[in-house]
Tab-separated table of C-alpha atoms in Angstrom:
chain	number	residue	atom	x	y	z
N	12	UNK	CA	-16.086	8.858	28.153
N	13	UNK	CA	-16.253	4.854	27.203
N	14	UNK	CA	-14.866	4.170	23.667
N	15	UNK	CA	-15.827	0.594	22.362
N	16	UNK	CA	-13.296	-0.815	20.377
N	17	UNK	CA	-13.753	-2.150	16.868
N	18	UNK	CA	-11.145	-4.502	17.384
N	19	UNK	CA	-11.160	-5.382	13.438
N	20	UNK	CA	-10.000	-1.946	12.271
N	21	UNK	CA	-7.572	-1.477	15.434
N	22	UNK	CA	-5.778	-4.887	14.513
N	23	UNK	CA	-5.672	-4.123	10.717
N	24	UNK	CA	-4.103	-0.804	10.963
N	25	UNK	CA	-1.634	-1.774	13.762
N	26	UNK	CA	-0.539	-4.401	11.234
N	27	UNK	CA	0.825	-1.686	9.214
N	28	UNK	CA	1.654	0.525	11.402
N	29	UNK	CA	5.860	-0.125	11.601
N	30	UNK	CA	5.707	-1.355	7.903
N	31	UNK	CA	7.186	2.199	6.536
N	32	UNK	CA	4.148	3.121	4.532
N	33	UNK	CA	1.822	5.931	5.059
N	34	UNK	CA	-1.634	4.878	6.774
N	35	UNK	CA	-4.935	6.559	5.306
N	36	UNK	CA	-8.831	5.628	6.916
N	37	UNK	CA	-11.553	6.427	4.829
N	38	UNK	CA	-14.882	6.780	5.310
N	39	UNK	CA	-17.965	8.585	5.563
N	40	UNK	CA	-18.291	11.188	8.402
N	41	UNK	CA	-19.325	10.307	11.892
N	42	UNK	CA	-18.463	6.591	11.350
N	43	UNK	CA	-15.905	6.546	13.964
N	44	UNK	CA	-12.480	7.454	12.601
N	45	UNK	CA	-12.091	9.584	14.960
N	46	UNK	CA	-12.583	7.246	17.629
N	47	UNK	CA	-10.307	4.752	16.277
N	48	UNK	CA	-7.236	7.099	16.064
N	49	UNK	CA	-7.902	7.736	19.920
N	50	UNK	CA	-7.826	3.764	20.630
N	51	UNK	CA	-4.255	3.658	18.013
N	52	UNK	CA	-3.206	6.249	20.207
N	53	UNK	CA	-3.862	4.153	23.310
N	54	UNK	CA	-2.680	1.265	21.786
N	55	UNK	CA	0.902	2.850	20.644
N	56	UNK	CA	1.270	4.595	23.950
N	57	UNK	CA	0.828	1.272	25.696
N	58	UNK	CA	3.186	-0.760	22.998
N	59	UNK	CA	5.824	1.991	23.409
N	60	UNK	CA	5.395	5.026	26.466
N	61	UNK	CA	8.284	6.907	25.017
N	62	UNK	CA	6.767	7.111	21.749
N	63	UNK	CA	6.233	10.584	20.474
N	64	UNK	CA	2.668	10.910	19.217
N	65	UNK	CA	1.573	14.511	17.505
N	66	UNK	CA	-2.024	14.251	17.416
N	67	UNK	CA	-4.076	17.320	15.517
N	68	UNK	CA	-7.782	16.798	14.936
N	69	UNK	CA	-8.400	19.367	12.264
N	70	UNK	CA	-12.007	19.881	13.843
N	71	UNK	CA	-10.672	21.243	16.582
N	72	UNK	CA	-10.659	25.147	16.981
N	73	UNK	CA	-6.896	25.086	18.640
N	74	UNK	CA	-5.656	23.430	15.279
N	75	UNK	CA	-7.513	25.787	12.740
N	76	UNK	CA	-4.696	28.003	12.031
N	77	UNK	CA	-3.116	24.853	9.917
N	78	UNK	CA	-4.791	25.539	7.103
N	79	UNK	CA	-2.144	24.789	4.126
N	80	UNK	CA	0.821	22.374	3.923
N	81	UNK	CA	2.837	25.462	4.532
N	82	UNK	CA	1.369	25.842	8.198
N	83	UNK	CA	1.418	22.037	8.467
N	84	UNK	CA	5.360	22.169	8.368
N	85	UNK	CA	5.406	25.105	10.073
N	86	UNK	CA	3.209	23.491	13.077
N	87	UNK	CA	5.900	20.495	12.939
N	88	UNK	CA	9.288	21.786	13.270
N	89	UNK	CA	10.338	21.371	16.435
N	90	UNK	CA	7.904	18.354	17.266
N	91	UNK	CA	9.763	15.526	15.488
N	92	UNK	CA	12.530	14.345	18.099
N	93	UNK	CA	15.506	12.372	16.477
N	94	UNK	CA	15.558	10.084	19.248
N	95	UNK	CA	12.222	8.512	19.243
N	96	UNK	CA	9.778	6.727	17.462
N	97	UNK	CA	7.410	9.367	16.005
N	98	UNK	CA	3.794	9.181	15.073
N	99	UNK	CA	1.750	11.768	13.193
N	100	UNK	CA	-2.131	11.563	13.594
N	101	UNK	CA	-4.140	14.147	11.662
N	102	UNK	CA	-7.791	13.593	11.726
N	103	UNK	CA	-9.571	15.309	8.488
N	104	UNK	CA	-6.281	15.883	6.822
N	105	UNK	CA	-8.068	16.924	3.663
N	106	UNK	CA	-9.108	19.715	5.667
N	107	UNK	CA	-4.900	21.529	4.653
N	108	UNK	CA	-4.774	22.773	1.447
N	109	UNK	CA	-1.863	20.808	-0.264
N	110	UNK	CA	-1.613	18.116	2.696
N	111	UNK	CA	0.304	15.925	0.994
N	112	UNK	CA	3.712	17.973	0.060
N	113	UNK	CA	4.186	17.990	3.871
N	114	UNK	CA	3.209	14.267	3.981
N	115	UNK	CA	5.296	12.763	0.999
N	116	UNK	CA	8.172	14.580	2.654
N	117	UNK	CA	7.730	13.113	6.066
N	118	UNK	CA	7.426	9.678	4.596
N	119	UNK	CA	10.788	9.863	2.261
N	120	UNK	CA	12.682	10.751	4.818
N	121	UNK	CA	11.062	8.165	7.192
N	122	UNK	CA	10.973	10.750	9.811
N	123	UNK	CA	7.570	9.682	11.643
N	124	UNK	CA	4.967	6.875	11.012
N	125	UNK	CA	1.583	8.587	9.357
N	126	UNK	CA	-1.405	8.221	9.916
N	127	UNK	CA	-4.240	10.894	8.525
N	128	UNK	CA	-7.738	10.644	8.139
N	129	UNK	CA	-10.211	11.529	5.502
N	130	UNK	CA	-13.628	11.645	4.453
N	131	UNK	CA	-13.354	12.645	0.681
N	132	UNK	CA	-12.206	9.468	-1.495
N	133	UNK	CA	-11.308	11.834	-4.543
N	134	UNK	CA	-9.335	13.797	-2.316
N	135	UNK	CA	-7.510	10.931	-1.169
N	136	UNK	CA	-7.146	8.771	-4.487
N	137	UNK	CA	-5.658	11.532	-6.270
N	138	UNK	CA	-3.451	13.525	-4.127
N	139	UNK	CA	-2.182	10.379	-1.956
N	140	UNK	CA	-1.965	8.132	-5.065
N	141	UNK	CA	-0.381	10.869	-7.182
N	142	UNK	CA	2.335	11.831	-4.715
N	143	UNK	CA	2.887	8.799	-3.009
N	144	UNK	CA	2.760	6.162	-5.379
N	145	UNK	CA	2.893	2.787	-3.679
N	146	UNK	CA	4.124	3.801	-0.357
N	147	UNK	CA	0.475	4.337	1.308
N	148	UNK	CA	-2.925	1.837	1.954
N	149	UNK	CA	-5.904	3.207	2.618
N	150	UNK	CA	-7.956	1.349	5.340
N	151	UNK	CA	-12.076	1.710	5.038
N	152	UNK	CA	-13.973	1.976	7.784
N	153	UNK	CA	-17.786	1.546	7.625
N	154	UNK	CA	-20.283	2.098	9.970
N	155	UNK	CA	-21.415	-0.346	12.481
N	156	UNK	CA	-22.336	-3.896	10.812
N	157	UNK	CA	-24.917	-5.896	12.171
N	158	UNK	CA	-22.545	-7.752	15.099
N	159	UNK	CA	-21.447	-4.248	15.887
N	160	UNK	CA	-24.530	-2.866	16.274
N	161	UNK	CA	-25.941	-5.795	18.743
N	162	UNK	CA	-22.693	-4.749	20.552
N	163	UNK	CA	-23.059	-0.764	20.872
N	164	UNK	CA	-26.544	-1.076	21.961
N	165	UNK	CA	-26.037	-4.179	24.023
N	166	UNK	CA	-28.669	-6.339	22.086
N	167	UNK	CA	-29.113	-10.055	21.653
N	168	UNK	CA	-29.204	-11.246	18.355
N	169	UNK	CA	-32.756	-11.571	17.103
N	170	UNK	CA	-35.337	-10.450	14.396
N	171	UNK	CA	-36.383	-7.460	16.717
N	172	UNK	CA	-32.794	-6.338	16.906
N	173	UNK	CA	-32.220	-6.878	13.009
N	174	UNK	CA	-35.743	-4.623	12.496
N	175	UNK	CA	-33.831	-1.893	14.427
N	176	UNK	CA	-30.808	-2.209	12.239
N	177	UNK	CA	-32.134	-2.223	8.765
N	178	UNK	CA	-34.521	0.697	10.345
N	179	UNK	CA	-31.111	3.109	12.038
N	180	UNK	CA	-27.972	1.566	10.263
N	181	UNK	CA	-24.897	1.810	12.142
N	182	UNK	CA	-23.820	6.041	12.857
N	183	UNK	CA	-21.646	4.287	16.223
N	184	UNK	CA	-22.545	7.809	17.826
N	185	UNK	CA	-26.265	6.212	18.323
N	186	UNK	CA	-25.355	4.058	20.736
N	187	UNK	CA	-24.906	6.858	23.417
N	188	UNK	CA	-28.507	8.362	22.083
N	189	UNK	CA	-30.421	5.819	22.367
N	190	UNK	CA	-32.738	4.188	19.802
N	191	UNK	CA	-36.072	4.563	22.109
N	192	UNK	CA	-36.647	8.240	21.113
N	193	UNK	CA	-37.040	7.871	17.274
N	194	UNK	CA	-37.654	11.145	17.190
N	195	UNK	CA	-34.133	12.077	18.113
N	196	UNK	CA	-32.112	9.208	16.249
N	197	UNK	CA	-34.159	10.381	13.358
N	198	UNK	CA	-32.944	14.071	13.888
N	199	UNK	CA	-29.550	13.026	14.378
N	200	UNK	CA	-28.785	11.244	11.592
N	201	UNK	CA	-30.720	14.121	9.160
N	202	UNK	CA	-28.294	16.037	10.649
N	203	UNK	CA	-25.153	13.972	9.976
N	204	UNK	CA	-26.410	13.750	6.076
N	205	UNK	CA	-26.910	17.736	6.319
N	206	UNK	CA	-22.777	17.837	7.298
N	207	UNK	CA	-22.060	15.695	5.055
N	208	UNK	CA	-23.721	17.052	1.889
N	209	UNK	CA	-22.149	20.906	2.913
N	210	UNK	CA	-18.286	19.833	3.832
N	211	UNK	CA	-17.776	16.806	1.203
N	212	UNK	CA	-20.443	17.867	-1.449
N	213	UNK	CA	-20.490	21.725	-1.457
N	214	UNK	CA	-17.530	22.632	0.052
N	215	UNK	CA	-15.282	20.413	-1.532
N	216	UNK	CA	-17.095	18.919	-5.103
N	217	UNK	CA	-18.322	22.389	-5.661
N	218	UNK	CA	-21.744	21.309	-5.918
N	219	UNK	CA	-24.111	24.305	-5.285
N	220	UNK	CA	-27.604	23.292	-5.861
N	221	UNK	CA	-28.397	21.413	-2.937
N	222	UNK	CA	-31.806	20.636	-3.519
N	223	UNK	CA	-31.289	19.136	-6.650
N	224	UNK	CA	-28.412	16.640	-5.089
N	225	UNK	CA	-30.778	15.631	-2.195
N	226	UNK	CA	-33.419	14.896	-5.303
N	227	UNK	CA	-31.153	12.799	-6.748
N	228	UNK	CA	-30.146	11.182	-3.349
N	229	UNK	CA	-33.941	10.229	-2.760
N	230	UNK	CA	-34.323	8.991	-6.449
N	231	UNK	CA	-31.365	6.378	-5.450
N	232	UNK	CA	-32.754	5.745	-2.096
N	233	UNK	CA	-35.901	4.772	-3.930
N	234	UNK	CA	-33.876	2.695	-6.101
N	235	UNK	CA	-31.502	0.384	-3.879
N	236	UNK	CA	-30.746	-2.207	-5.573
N	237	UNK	CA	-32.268	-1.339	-8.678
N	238	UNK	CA	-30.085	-0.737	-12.215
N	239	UNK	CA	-29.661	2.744	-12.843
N	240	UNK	CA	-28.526	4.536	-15.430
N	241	UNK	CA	-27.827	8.646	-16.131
N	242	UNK	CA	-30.280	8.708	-18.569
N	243	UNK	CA	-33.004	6.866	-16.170
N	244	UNK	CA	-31.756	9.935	-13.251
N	245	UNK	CA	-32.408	12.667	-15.758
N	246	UNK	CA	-35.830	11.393	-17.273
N	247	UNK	CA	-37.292	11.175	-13.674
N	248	UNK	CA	-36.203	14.521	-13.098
N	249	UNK	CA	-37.863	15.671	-16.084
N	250	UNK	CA	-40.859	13.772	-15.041
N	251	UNK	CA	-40.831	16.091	-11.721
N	252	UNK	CA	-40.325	19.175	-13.833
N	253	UNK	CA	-36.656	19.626	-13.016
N	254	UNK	CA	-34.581	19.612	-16.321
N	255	UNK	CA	-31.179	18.258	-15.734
N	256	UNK	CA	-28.295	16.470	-18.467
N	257	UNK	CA	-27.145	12.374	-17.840
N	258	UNK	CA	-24.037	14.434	-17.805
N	259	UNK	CA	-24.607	16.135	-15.201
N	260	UNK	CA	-26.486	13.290	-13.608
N	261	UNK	CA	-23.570	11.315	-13.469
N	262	UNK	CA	-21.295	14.116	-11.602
N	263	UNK	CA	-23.984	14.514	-8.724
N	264	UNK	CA	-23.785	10.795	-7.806
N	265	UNK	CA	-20.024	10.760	-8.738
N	266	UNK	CA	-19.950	13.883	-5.991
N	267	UNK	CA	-21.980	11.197	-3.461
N	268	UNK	CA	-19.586	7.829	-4.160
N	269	UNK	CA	-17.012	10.464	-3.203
N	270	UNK	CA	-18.398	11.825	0.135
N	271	UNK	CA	-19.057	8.038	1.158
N	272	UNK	CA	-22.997	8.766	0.829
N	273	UNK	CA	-23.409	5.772	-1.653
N	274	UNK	CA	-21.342	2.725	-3.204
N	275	UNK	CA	-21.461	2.124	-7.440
N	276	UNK	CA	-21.469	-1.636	-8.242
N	277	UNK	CA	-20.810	-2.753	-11.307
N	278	UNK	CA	-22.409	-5.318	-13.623
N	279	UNK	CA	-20.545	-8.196	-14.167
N	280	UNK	CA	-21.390	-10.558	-16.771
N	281	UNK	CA	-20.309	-14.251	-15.176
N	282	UNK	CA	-19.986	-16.031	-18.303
N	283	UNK	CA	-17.825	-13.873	-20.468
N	284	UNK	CA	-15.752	-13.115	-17.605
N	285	UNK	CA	-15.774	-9.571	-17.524
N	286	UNK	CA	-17.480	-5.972	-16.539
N	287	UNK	CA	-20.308	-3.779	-18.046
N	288	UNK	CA	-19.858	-0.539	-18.555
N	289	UNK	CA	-23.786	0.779	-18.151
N	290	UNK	CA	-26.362	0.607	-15.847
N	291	UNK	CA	-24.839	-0.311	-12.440
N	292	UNK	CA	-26.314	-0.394	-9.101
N	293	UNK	CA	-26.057	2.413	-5.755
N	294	UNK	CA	-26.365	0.962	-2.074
N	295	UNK	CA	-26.152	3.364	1.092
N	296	UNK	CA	-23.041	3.222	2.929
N	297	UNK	CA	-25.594	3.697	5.837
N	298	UNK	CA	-28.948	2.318	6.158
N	299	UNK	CA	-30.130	4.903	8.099
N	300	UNK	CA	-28.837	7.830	5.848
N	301	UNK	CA	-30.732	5.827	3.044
N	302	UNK	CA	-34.226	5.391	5.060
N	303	UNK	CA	-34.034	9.264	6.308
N	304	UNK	CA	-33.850	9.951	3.228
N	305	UNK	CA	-36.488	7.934	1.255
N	306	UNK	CA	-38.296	6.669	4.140
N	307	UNK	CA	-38.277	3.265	5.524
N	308	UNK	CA	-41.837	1.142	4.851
N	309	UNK	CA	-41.432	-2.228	5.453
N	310	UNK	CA	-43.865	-3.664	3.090
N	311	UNK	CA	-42.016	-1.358	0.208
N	312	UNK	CA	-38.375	-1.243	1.084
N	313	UNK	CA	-37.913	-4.637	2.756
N	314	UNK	CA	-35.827	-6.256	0.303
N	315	UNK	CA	-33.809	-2.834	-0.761
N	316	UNK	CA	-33.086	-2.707	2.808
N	317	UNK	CA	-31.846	-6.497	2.730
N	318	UNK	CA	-29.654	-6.140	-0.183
N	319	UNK	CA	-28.159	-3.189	1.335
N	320	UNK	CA	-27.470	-4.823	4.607
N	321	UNK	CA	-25.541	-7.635	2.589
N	322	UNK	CA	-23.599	-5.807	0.473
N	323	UNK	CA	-22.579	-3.753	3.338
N	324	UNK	CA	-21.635	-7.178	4.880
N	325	UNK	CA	-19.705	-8.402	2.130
N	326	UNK	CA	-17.833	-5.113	1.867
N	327	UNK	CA	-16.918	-5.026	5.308
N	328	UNK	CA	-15.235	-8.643	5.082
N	329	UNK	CA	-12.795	-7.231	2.409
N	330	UNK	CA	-15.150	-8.813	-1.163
N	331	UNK	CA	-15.490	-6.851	-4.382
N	332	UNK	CA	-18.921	-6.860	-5.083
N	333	UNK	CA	-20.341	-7.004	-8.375
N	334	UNK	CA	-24.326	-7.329	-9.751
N	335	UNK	CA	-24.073	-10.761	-11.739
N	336	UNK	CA	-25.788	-10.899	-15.318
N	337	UNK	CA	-26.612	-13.851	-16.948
N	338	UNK	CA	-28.848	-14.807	-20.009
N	339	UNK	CA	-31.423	-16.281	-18.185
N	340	UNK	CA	-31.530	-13.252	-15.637
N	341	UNK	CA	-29.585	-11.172	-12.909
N	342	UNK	CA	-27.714	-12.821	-9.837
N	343	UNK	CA	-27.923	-10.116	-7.310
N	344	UNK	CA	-24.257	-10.026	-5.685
N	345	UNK	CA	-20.828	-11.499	-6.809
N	346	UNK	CA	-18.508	-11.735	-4.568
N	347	UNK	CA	-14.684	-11.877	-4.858
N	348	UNK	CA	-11.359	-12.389	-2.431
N	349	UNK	CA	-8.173	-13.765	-2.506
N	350	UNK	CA	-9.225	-15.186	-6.198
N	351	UNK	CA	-12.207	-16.958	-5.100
N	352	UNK	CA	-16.151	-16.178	-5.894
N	353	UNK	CA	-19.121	-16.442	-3.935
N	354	UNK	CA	-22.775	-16.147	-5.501
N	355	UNK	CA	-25.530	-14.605	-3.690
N	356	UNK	CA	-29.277	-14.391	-4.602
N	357	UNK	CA	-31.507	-11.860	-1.928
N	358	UNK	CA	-35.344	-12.476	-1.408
N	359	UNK	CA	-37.459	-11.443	1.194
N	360	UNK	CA	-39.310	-14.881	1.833
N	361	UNK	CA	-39.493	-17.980	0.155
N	362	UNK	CA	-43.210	-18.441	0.318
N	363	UNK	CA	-43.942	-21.123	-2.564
N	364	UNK	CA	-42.231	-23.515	-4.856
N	365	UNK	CA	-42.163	-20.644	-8.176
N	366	UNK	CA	-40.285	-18.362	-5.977
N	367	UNK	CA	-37.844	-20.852	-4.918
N	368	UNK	CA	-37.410	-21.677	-8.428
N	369	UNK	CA	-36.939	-18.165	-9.158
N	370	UNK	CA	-34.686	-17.347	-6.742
N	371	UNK	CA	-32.348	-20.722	-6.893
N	372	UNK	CA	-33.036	-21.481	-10.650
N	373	UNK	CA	-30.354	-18.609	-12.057
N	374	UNK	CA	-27.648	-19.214	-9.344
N	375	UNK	CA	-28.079	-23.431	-10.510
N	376	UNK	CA	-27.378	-22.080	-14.317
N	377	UNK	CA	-23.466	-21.140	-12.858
N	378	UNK	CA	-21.963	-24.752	-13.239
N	379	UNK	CA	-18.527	-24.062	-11.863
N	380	UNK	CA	-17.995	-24.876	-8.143
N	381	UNK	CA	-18.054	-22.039	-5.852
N	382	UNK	CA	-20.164	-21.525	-3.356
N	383	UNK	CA	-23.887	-20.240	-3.847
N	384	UNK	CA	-26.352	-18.644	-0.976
N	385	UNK	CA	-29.849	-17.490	-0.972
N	386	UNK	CA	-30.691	-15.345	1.585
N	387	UNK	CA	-34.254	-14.229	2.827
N	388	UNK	CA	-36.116	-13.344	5.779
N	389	UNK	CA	-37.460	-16.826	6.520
N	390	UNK	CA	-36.946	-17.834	10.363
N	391	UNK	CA	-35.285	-21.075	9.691
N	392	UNK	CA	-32.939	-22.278	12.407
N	393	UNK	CA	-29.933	-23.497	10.461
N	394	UNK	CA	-28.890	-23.268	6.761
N	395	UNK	CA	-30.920	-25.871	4.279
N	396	UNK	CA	-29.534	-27.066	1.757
N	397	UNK	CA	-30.991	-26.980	-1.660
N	398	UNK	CA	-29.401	-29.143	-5.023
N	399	UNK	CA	-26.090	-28.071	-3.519
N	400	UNK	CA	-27.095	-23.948	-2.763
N	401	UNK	CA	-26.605	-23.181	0.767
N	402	UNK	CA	-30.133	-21.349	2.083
N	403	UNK	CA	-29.492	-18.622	5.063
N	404	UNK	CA	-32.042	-16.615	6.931
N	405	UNK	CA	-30.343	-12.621	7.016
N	406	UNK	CA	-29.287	-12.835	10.098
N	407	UNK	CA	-27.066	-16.202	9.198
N	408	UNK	CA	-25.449	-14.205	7.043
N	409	UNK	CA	-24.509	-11.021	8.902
N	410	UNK	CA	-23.011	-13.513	11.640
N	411	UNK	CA	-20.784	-14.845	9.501
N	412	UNK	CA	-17.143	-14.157	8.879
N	413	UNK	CA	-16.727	-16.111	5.253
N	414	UNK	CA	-18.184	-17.780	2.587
């Protein structure tokens, strides 16, 4: 079977990989991780053939007997050898009750280099964090991004081909469906979401009304990009009959961030220099989890489906992402690395001269000296330049590597 390589996470990881701390890739289910800790296997048994590399794949039958950390050493003694370079690879590790007792002694001793999957980030922020301490970075993979996708499905860059993204997202596994039957992608990934919500939601948050959750879920979908709040959650549900707390609100989508279903950004309020504590935004970590579950109509979700797509962007180049607030109004995306801020404005087309002034009038409010974009849909050919604000089409931006 042909494995593409995402060449980005390989490279990252294999950084780290001799540097004596534990590895740990997150993400949603079905993104890949899977695939990637094949290619690191690859990769280490072509850097070093005697290398001893245990490999279990806890969603395998043959490896369902390890079931607590107990059965994780047991499975291990014996399979360490004192003369080699050892590597442990355990796909799904939150999948072993009490994982990391077997893992924090592994890594004191320095027997083996780890490296363990997960798809739960409160499972893996407070058992890894807790027990390891500093000795372990966690490595996020997403699904596809735009240049990804055009790469799986062997597509040229063009409007057509950034339709079919913001319409399927980036589940890799698509690539060997097909995106001609919709019918079947759209099955697919309804399915994926249905895995998701029963290991990471019920199974492991404890969540047990189902329906409500996917309520929720379509209430957010609706609202990509929009400021949300607990209370706002619980009076729509009220409005569709369905009493439910902000308390309780706030757990269900606190249950979602942690199954990789959806990411919470924060307000941040650029002149006082720091971040609000209410009303924050939710953006899919998949675009196509997002439109099977509130639908995708392009005359309705065009610009929720654009701000999605860039955040995702921005994310996957290694920014913090925050929503901007300002007196005069909201910029839609902060973005920080390495100490330095980028300002980003989204609109779907800049049709006349009062949306222009809309759209670049807050980010020319911000008087210090870091870059500024507006992006929209507009089919321009290069970026424009407007009173010192750089102006990219969507597709500009997902093509590039910085800003």
């Amino acid at each position: 079977m042909e494995i593409i390589r995402r060449d980005t996470y390989i490279n990252h990881i294999m950084r780290y990989i001799d540097k004596g701390v534990m590895i740990a890739i997150t993400g949603q289910r079905r993104v890949g991780k899977s695939y990637i800790l094949r290619q690191l296997v690859r990769d280490i048994q072509e850097k070093n053939p005697e290398a001893n590399i245990i490999y279990i794949n806890k969603e395998k039958k043959k490896f369902a007997d390890i079931r607590t950390d107990d059965d994780l050493s047991a499975y291990l003694e014996g399979k360490i050898e004192e003369d080699k370079d050892n590597y442990l690879l355990i796909d799904e590790v939150q999948d072993i009750k009490g994982f990391e007792n077997t893992l924090r002694s592994l890594n004191a001793d320095e027997e083996c280099r780890i490296i363990v999957t997960g798809s739960n980030a409160k499972m893996l922020s407070s058992e890894l964090s807790t027990y390891l301490g500093g000795r372990y970075i966690d490595i996020h993979i997403q699904s596809l991004s735009y240049r990804e996708f055009l790469t799986f499905h062997s597509l040229e860059d063009s409007q057509e081909s950034l339709e079919k993204y913001l319409s399927f997202g980036g589940l890799p596994h698509l690539y060997r469906l097909g995106l001609e039957n919709e019918d079947m992608v759209w099955e697919y990934i309804h399915n994926i979401y249905n895995t998701i919500v029963l290991k990471d939601v019920v199974e492991r948050e404890g969540l047990r009304n189902v329906t409500l959750f996917e309520n929720i879920m379509r209430f957010t979908g609706d609202n990509t990009g929009q400021l949300m709040s607990a209370t706002s959650i619980s009076k729509y549900l009220k409005s569709q009959k369905i009493d439910l707390t902000p308390l309780t609100a706030i757990n269900y989508l606190r249950s979602a961030g942690n199954a990789y279903i959806v990411n919470k950004v924060q307000r941040y309020d650029i002149h006082g220099k720091k971040l609000l504590e209410s009303n924050d935004k939710y953006y899919f970590e998949d675009l196509g989890l997002r439109n099977s579950l509130a639908g995708s109509d392009r005359t309705k979700d065009i610009e929720k489906l654009m701000e999605n797509a860039a955040f995702l962007h921005l994310k996957d180049l290694g920014y913090k992402v925050f929503v901007g607030t300002l007196p005069s109004g909201e910029i839609d995306f902060v973005a920080e690395k390495n100490g330095k801020t980028a300002y980003f404005q989204i609109a779907y087309m800049l049709t006349d001269e009062k949306t222009m002034e809309r759209e670049f009038g807050n980010l020319l409010t911000i008087k210090d000296n870091y870059p500024k974009y507006v992006i929209s849909m507009d089919p321009i050919s290069k970026p424009k330049d407007y009173d010192g604000i750089t102006h990219l089409s969507l597709r500009q931006m997902l093509t590039k590597d910085n800003f």
